[in-house]
């Protein structure tokens, strides 16, 4: 069968609290996000691997607090006093600005503005602040002193729920046997789940077949020959 043209349609991930599956790997972090008024110093660093749900949980917190969500690398161009006036701000990917003095300085100023006004700051990163490579000592000390919440690697239930959500984000309804097949065979990480679902979607579009066991086996055979 001829392969079809693949259209690069936008994926619309669900970001609400109802779409966030709570499991042992993340339940403590979810509780910390929901109890944000108890954060020491009004700040929290949310740590987790790529694709672990940090952005989703940051958006859940933004819904709770009315906070804007900004990327750390974009802070130098932001109106920091106006951001701080909102009373709560989420800053994504803070670990990616290590060595960028301008971005580090902007995050430091935002931190201080929120602290002075009794506001709240949520920062997301892939690892602890000591590993961000920050060159600004004052920012490094404040981030390292912040309370942390951790999103751990997924167990079977969480990985299955993530797969279902990733397919749903692409408007794909799949059968439970496909989810079970993938959970048993794929690499156990959130990033691998996202890559696998994207690959299955591409293969489905290219071949005109619905996502199922045969198509999933084809995709996994290309990336993991022993997965059958």
CSV table of N, CA and C in Angstrom, one decimal, residues 21 24 34 38 40 71 75 79 81 93 102 110 124-125 136-137 187 195 210 216 218 223:
chain,number,residue,atom,x,y,z
A,21,UNK,N,-3.3,12.6,35.8
A,21,UNK,CA,-3.5,11.3,36.5
A,21,UNK,C,-2.6,11.2,37.7
A,24,UNK,N,1.4,6.9,42.5
A,24,UNK,CA,2.4,7.0,43.5
A,24,UNK,C,3.7,7.8,43.1
A,34,UNK,N,-1.0,21.7,45.2
A,34,UNK,CA,-2.4,22.1,45.6
A,34,UNK,C,-2.3,22.8,47.0
A,38,UNK,N,1.3,26.9,51.6
A,38,UNK,CA,2.2,26.5,52.6
A,38,UNK,C,3.6,26.4,52.2
A,40,UNK,N,7.3,27.1,51.9
A,40,UNK,CA,8.3,28.0,52.6
A,40,UNK,C,8.8,29.1,51.8
A,71,UNK,N,8.6,31.1,30.2
A,71,UNK,CA,9.9,30.4,30.1
A,71,UNK,C,11.0,31.3,30.7
A,75,UNK,N,12.4,35.7,30.2
A,75,UNK,CA,12.2,36.7,31.3
A,75,UNK,C,12.9,38.0,31.0
A,79,UNK,N,8.1,42.3,31.4
A,79,UNK,CA,7.9,43.4,32.3
A,79,UNK,C,7.8,42.8,33.7
A,81,UNK,N,8.1,43.9,36.9
A,81,UNK,CA,7.2,44.4,37.9
A,81,UNK,C,5.7,44.1,37.7
A,93,UNK,N,11.5,25.7,32.8
A,93,UNK,CA,12.8,25.4,32.3
A,93,UNK,C,13.9,26.3,32.9
A,102,UNK,N,22.0,37.3,31.6
A,102,UNK,CA,20.8,38.2,31.5
A,102,UNK,C,19.6,37.5,32.0
A,110,UNK,N,12.8,38.8,39.5
A,110,UNK,CA,11.5,38.4,39.7
A,110,UNK,C,11.3,37.7,41.0
A,124,UNK,N,10.1,25.3,37.3
A,124,UNK,CA,10.3,23.9,36.9
A,124,UNK,C,11.7,23.7,36.3
A,125,UNK,N,12.2,22.5,36.4
A,125,UNK,CA,13.5,22.1,36.0
A,125,UNK,C,13.6,20.6,35.9
A,136,UNK,N,25.2,33.2,38.7
A,136,UNK,CA,24.9,34.3,39.7
A,136,UNK,C,24.7,33.7,41.1
A,137,UNK,N,25.7,33.9,41.9
A,137,UNK,CA,25.6,33.3,43.3
A,137,UNK,C,24.3,33.5,44.1
A,187,UNK,N,10.5,1.5,26.4
A,187,UNK,CA,11.3,2.1,27.4
A,187,UNK,C,10.4,2.8,28.4
A,195,UNK,N,7.5,10.0,22.4
A,195,UNK,CA,8.1,9.6,21.1
A,195,UNK,C,7.4,8.5,20.5
A,210,UNK,N,-5.5,2.4,11.3
A,210,UNK,CA,-5.8,2.8,12.6
A,210,UNK,C,-4.7,2.3,13.6
A,216,UNK,N,1.6,-0.9,16.0
A,216,UNK,CA,2.5,-0.6,17.1
A,216,UNK,C,3.7,-1.5,17.0
A,218,UNK,N,5.1,-2.7,14.3
A,218,UNK,CA,5.9,-2.2,13.3
A,218,UNK,C,6.8,-1.0,13.8
A,223,UNK,N,12.5,0.7,16.2
A,223,UNK,CA,13.3,1.3,17.2
A,223,UNK,C,13.9,0.4,18.3
